[in-house]
């Protein structure tokens, strides 16, 4: 059985592990391996600190959730509320647990948390078609914005929340 909940402070390293494994599962074959490792290695310590800070309530504008089974964390999401704009910072689920409704459950919590915003956006890797389709199923649309960061082609997806 999988439950979705807010993480404890002690979960930060396990969330970072899920992030690392998910990045490889998602981007191996799309991005060069050295790029993936470089990005992960350069950001991992800051991410662990971020996950701890959010778990301790130091960043109340963030919503951090984990999906957990009896063996541990199998996915997580991180959303940010900034005035009337929401941002889906991350949503990663280990491959073997995808397509079981975890992502949709995360989205329900995120939409509730960001219900007062005008729109939610998320930047996705252009080549990550499964993620783009997932976001489309949840009311997001490609915005037309595209940028290259460190050689990575990102597209922005937007979901309008209130008129």
PDB file of C-alpha atoms in Angstrom:
ATOM      1  CA  UNK A   1       0.000   0.000   0.000  1.00  0.00           C
ATOM      2  CA  UNK A   2       1.278   3.470  -0.900  1.00  0.00           C
ATOM      3  CA  UNK A   3       0.480   6.558   1.137  1.00  0.00           C
ATOM      4  CA  UNK A   4       1.086  10.199   0.237  1.00  0.00           C
ATOM      5  CA  UNK A   5       2.192  12.401   3.110  1.00  0.00           C
ATOM      6  CA  UNK A   6       4.442  15.242   4.166  1.00  0.00           C
ATOM      7  CA  UNK A   7       7.970  13.993   4.814  1.00  0.00           C
ATOM      8  CA  UNK A   8       9.826  14.059   8.100  1.00  0.00           C
ATOM      9  CA  UNK A   9      13.145  15.859   8.460  1.00  0.00           C
ATOM     10  CA  UNK A  10      14.913  12.487   8.400  1.00  0.00           C
ATOM     11  CA  UNK A  11      13.553  11.730   4.912  1.00  0.00           C
ATOM     12  CA  UNK A  12      15.743  14.288   3.100  1.00  0.00           C
ATOM     13  CA  UNK A  13      18.483  11.864   2.030  1.00  0.00           C
ATOM     14  CA  UNK A  14      15.975   9.272   0.853  1.00  0.00           C
ATOM     15  CA  UNK A  15      14.130  11.895  -1.205  1.00  0.00           C
ATOM     16  CA  UNK A  16      17.481  12.839  -2.778  1.00  0.00           C
ATOM     17  CA  UNK A  17      18.111   9.154  -3.556  1.00  0.00           C
ATOM     18  CA  UNK A  18      14.728   8.871  -5.279  1.00  0.00           C
ATOM     19  CA  UNK A  19      15.569  12.027  -7.219  1.00  0.00           C
ATOM     20  CA  UNK A  20      18.897  10.559  -8.397  1.00  0.00           C
ATOM     21  CA  UNK A  21      17.444   7.174  -9.391  1.00  0.00           C
ATOM     22  CA  UNK A  22      14.456   8.799 -11.128  1.00  0.00           C
ATOM     23  CA  UNK A  23      16.694  11.136 -13.094  1.00  0.00           C
ATOM     24  CA  UNK A  24      18.634   8.166 -14.440  1.00  0.00           C
ATOM     25  CA  UNK A  25      15.460   6.211 -15.178  1.00  0.00           C
ATOM     26  CA  UNK A  26      13.970   9.208 -16.976  1.00  0.00           C
ATOM     27  CA  UNK A  27      16.893  10.859 -18.734  1.00  0.00           C
ATOM     28  CA  UNK A  28      19.398   8.082 -19.523  1.00  0.00           C
ATOM     29  CA  UNK A  29      19.417   7.877 -23.305  1.00  0.00           C
ATOM     30  CA  UNK A  30      18.052  11.427 -23.612  1.00  0.00           C
ATOM     31  CA  UNK A  31      20.899  13.323 -21.946  1.00  0.00           C
ATOM     32  CA  UNK A  32      24.578  12.355 -21.867  1.00  0.00           C
ATOM     33  CA  UNK A  33      25.426  10.387 -18.710  1.00  0.00           C
ATOM     34  CA  UNK A  34      28.137  12.872 -17.730  1.00  0.00           C
ATOM     35  CA  UNK A  35      25.593  15.714 -17.918  1.00  0.00           C
ATOM     36  CA  UNK A  36      23.183  13.840 -15.658  1.00  0.00           C
ATOM     37  CA  UNK A  37      25.863  13.050 -13.086  1.00  0.00           C
ATOM     38  CA  UNK A  38      27.250  16.570 -13.240  1.00  0.00           C
ATOM     39  CA  UNK A  39      23.844  18.122 -12.592  1.00  0.00           C
ATOM     40  CA  UNK A  40      23.001  15.666  -9.828  1.00  0.00           C
ATOM     41  CA  UNK A  41      26.368  15.972  -8.101  1.00  0.00           C
ATOM     42  CA  UNK A  42      26.358  19.766  -8.220  1.00  0.00           C
ATOM     43  CA  UNK A  43      22.855  20.074  -6.751  1.00  0.00           C
ATOM     44  CA  UNK A  44      22.512  17.170  -4.320  1.00  0.00           C
ATOM     45  CA  UNK A  45      23.747  18.859  -1.119  1.00  0.00           C
ATOM     46  CA  UNK A  46      21.576  21.930  -1.735  1.00  0.00           C
ATOM     47  CA  UNK A  47      18.580  19.687  -2.425  1.00  0.00           C
ATOM     48  CA  UNK A  48      19.023  17.759   0.808  1.00  0.00           C
ATOM     49  CA  UNK A  49      19.183  21.058   2.697  1.00  0.00           C
ATOM     50  CA  UNK A  50      16.076  22.261   0.839  1.00  0.00           C
ATOM     51  CA  UNK A  51      14.155  19.055   1.634  1.00  0.00           C
ATOM     52  CA  UNK A  52      15.107  19.362   5.317  1.00  0.00           C
ATOM     53  CA  UNK A  53      14.157  23.034   5.462  1.00  0.00           C
ATOM     54  CA  UNK A  54      10.753  22.406   3.891  1.00  0.00           C
ATOM     55  CA  UNK A  55      10.144  19.437   6.204  1.00  0.00           C
ATOM     56  CA  UNK A  56      10.975  21.615   9.220  1.00  0.00           C
ATOM     57  CA  UNK A  57       8.543  24.323   8.095  1.00  0.00           C
ATOM     58  CA  UNK A  58      11.253  26.843   7.216  1.00  0.00           C
ATOM     59  CA  UNK A  59       9.854  27.308   3.702  1.00  0.00           C
ATOM     60  CA  UNK A  60       6.064  27.469   4.123  1.00  0.00           C
ATOM     61  CA  UNK A  61       5.607  28.569   0.498  1.00  0.00           C
ATOM     62  CA  UNK A  62       6.652  25.050  -0.572  1.00  0.00           C
ATOM     63  CA  UNK A  63       4.566  21.906  -0.537  1.00  0.00           C
ATOM     64  CA  UNK A  64       6.768  18.819  -0.352  1.00  0.00           C
ATOM     65  CA  UNK A  65       5.096  15.422  -0.407  1.00  0.00           C
ATOM     66  CA  UNK A  66       6.380  11.874  -0.544  1.00  0.00           C
ATOM     67  CA  UNK A  67       4.795   8.641  -1.678  1.00  0.00           C
ATOM     68  CA  UNK A  68       5.802   5.859   0.677  1.00  0.00           C
ATOM     69  CA  UNK A  69       5.268   2.132   0.902  1.00  0.00           C
ATOM     70  CA  UNK A  70       6.417  -0.321   3.567  1.00  0.00           C
ATOM     71  CA  UNK A  71       9.974  -0.279   2.139  1.00  0.00           C
ATOM     72  CA  UNK A  72      10.393   3.488   1.920  1.00  0.00           C
ATOM     73  CA  UNK A  73       9.905   6.495  -0.330  1.00  0.00           C
ATOM     74  CA  UNK A  74       9.009   5.701  -3.940  1.00  0.00           C
ATOM     75  CA  UNK A  75       8.285   9.235  -5.191  1.00  0.00           C
ATOM     76  CA  UNK A  76       8.054  12.885  -4.258  1.00  0.00           C
ATOM     77  CA  UNK A  77       6.808  16.227  -5.472  1.00  0.00           C
ATOM     78  CA  UNK A  78       7.716  19.805  -4.632  1.00  0.00           C
ATOM     79  CA  UNK A  79       5.501  22.776  -5.487  1.00  0.00           C
ATOM     80  CA  UNK A  80       6.051  26.457  -4.765  1.00  0.00           C
ATOM     81  CA  UNK A  81       3.488  29.195  -4.189  1.00  0.00           C
ATOM     82  CA  UNK A  82       4.763  32.666  -5.025  1.00  0.00           C
ATOM     83  CA  UNK A  83       1.961  35.224  -4.644  1.00  0.00           C
ATOM     84  CA  UNK A  84      -0.537  34.395  -7.398  1.00  0.00           C
ATOM     85  CA  UNK A  85       1.806  32.123  -9.349  1.00  0.00           C
ATOM     86  CA  UNK A  86       2.456  28.461  -8.609  1.00  0.00           C
ATOM     87  CA  UNK A  87       5.380  26.390  -9.763  1.00  0.00           C
ATOM     88  CA  UNK A  88       5.619  22.641  -9.988  1.00  0.00           C
ATOM     89  CA  UNK A  89       9.308  22.322  -9.099  1.00  0.00           C
ATOM     90  CA  UNK A  90       9.578  18.537  -9.194  1.00  0.00           C
ATOM     91  CA  UNK A  91       7.569  15.388  -9.483  1.00  0.00           C
ATOM     92  CA  UNK A  92       9.535  12.147  -9.566  1.00  0.00           C
ATOM     93  CA  UNK A  93       8.312   8.609  -9.065  1.00  0.00           C
ATOM     94  CA  UNK A  94      10.470   5.513  -9.336  1.00  0.00           C
ATOM     95  CA  UNK A  95       9.719   3.764 -12.633  1.00  0.00           C
ATOM     96  CA  UNK A  96       8.314   0.590 -11.068  1.00  0.00           C
ATOM     97  CA  UNK A  97       5.709   2.665  -9.215  1.00  0.00           C
ATOM     98  CA  UNK A  98       4.637   4.847 -12.126  1.00  0.00           C
ATOM     99  CA  UNK A  99       1.197   4.454 -13.706  1.00  0.00           C
ATOM    100  CA  UNK A 100      -0.362   3.557 -10.338  1.00  0.00           C
ATOM    101  CA  UNK A 101      -2.048   6.900  -9.661  1.00  0.00           C
ATOM    102  CA  UNK A 102       0.690   8.385  -7.458  1.00  0.00           C
ATOM    103  CA  UNK A 103       1.347  11.310  -9.796  1.00  0.00           C
ATOM    104  CA  UNK A 104      -2.365  12.085 -10.025  1.00  0.00           C
ATOM    105  CA  UNK A 105      -2.619  11.969  -6.236  1.00  0.00           C
ATOM    106  CA  UNK A 106       0.287  14.414  -5.999  1.00  0.00           C
ATOM    107  CA  UNK A 107      -1.505  16.705  -8.449  1.00  0.00           C
ATOM    108  CA  UNK A 108      -4.666  16.742  -6.293  1.00  0.00           C
ATOM    109  CA  UNK A 109      -2.672  17.980  -3.299  1.00  0.00           C
ATOM    110  CA  UNK A 110      -0.774  20.499  -5.420  1.00  0.00           C
ATOM    111  CA  UNK A 111      -3.930  21.912  -6.989  1.00  0.00           C
ATOM    112  CA  UNK A 112      -5.420  22.337  -3.521  1.00  0.00           C
ATOM    113  CA  UNK A 113      -2.241  23.955  -2.161  1.00  0.00           C
ATOM    114  CA  UNK A 114      -2.051  26.310  -5.156  1.00  0.00           C
ATOM    115  CA  UNK A 115      -5.800  26.929  -5.458  1.00  0.00           C
ATOM    116  CA  UNK A 116      -5.403  30.684  -4.877  1.00  0.00           C
ATOM    117  CA  UNK A 117      -2.927  31.131  -7.713  1.00  0.00           C
ATOM    118  CA  UNK A 118      -3.812  32.320 -11.213  1.00  0.00           C
ATOM    119  CA  UNK A 119      -1.663  29.697 -12.878  1.00  0.00           C
ATOM    120  CA  UNK A 120       0.821  26.931 -12.249  1.00  0.00           C
ATOM    121  CA  UNK A 121       3.802  26.387 -14.473  1.00  0.00           C
ATOM    122  CA  UNK A 122       6.450  23.718 -14.785  1.00  0.00           C
ATOM    123  CA  UNK A 123       9.571  23.460 -16.911  1.00  0.00           C
ATOM    124  CA  UNK A 124      10.047  20.070 -18.536  1.00  0.00           C
ATOM    125  CA  UNK A 125      12.692  18.523 -20.727  1.00  0.00           C
ATOM    126  CA  UNK A 126      11.398  18.793 -24.300  1.00  0.00           C
ATOM    127  CA  UNK A 127      12.287  15.166 -25.018  1.00  0.00           C
ATOM    128  CA  UNK A 128      10.410  13.865 -21.965  1.00  0.00           C
ATOM    129  CA  UNK A 129       7.215  13.113 -23.869  1.00  0.00           C
ATOM    130  CA  UNK A 130       5.666  10.908 -21.123  1.00  0.00           C
ATOM    131  CA  UNK A 131       5.939  13.821 -18.640  1.00  0.00           C
ATOM    132  CA  UNK A 132       4.482  16.279 -21.137  1.00  0.00           C
ATOM    133  CA  UNK A 133       1.527  13.934 -21.728  1.00  0.00           C
ATOM    134  CA  UNK A 134       1.055  13.476 -17.967  1.00  0.00           C
ATOM    135  CA  UNK A 135       0.890  17.250 -17.459  1.00  0.00           C
ATOM    136  CA  UNK A 136      -1.517  17.607 -20.389  1.00  0.00           C
ATOM    137  CA  UNK A 137      -3.841  15.029 -18.788  1.00  0.00           C
ATOM    138  CA  UNK A 138      -3.877  17.283 -15.717  1.00  0.00           C
ATOM    139  CA  UNK A 139      -4.898  20.431 -17.559  1.00  0.00           C
ATOM    140  CA  UNK A 140      -1.511  21.879 -18.495  1.00  0.00           C
ATOM    141  CA  UNK A 141      -0.680  23.126 -21.992  1.00  0.00           C
ATOM    142  CA  UNK A 142       2.588  23.962 -23.683  1.00  0.00           C
ATOM    143  CA  UNK A 143       3.120  27.705 -23.368  1.00  0.00           C
ATOM    144  CA  UNK A 144       5.379  28.178 -26.358  1.00  0.00           C
ATOM    145  CA  UNK A 145       8.216  29.254 -24.060  1.00  0.00           C
ATOM    146  CA  UNK A 146      11.386  27.311 -24.651  1.00  0.00           C
ATOM    147  CA  UNK A 147      14.883  27.776 -23.295  1.00  0.00           C
ATOM    148  CA  UNK A 148      18.236  26.067 -23.260  1.00  0.00           C
ATOM    149  CA  UNK A 149      20.043  25.701 -19.950  1.00  0.00           C
ATOM    150  CA  UNK A 150      23.406  23.932 -19.945  1.00  0.00           C
ATOM    151  CA  UNK A 151      22.501  22.447 -23.314  1.00  0.00           C
ATOM    152  CA  UNK A 152      19.157  21.112 -22.061  1.00  0.00           C
ATOM    153  CA  UNK A 153      16.059  22.017 -24.070  1.00  0.00           C
ATOM    154  CA  UNK A 154      13.255  22.973 -21.657  1.00  0.00           C
ATOM    155  CA  UNK A 155       9.633  23.789 -22.421  1.00  0.00           C
ATOM    156  CA  UNK A 156       7.208  25.483 -20.078  1.00  0.00           C
ATOM    157  CA  UNK A 157       3.775  24.040 -19.392  1.00  0.00           C
ATOM    158  CA  UNK A 158       1.030  26.158 -17.819  1.00  0.00           C
ATOM    159  CA  UNK A 159      -2.270  25.368 -16.121  1.00  0.00           C
ATOM    160  CA  UNK A 160      -4.643  28.268 -15.533  1.00  0.00           C
ATOM    161  CA  UNK A 161      -6.292  28.007 -12.130  1.00  0.00           C
ATOM    162  CA  UNK A 162      -8.749  30.856 -11.766  1.00  0.00           C
ATOM    163  CA  UNK A 163     -10.143  33.526 -14.023  1.00  0.00           C
TER     164      UNK A 163
END
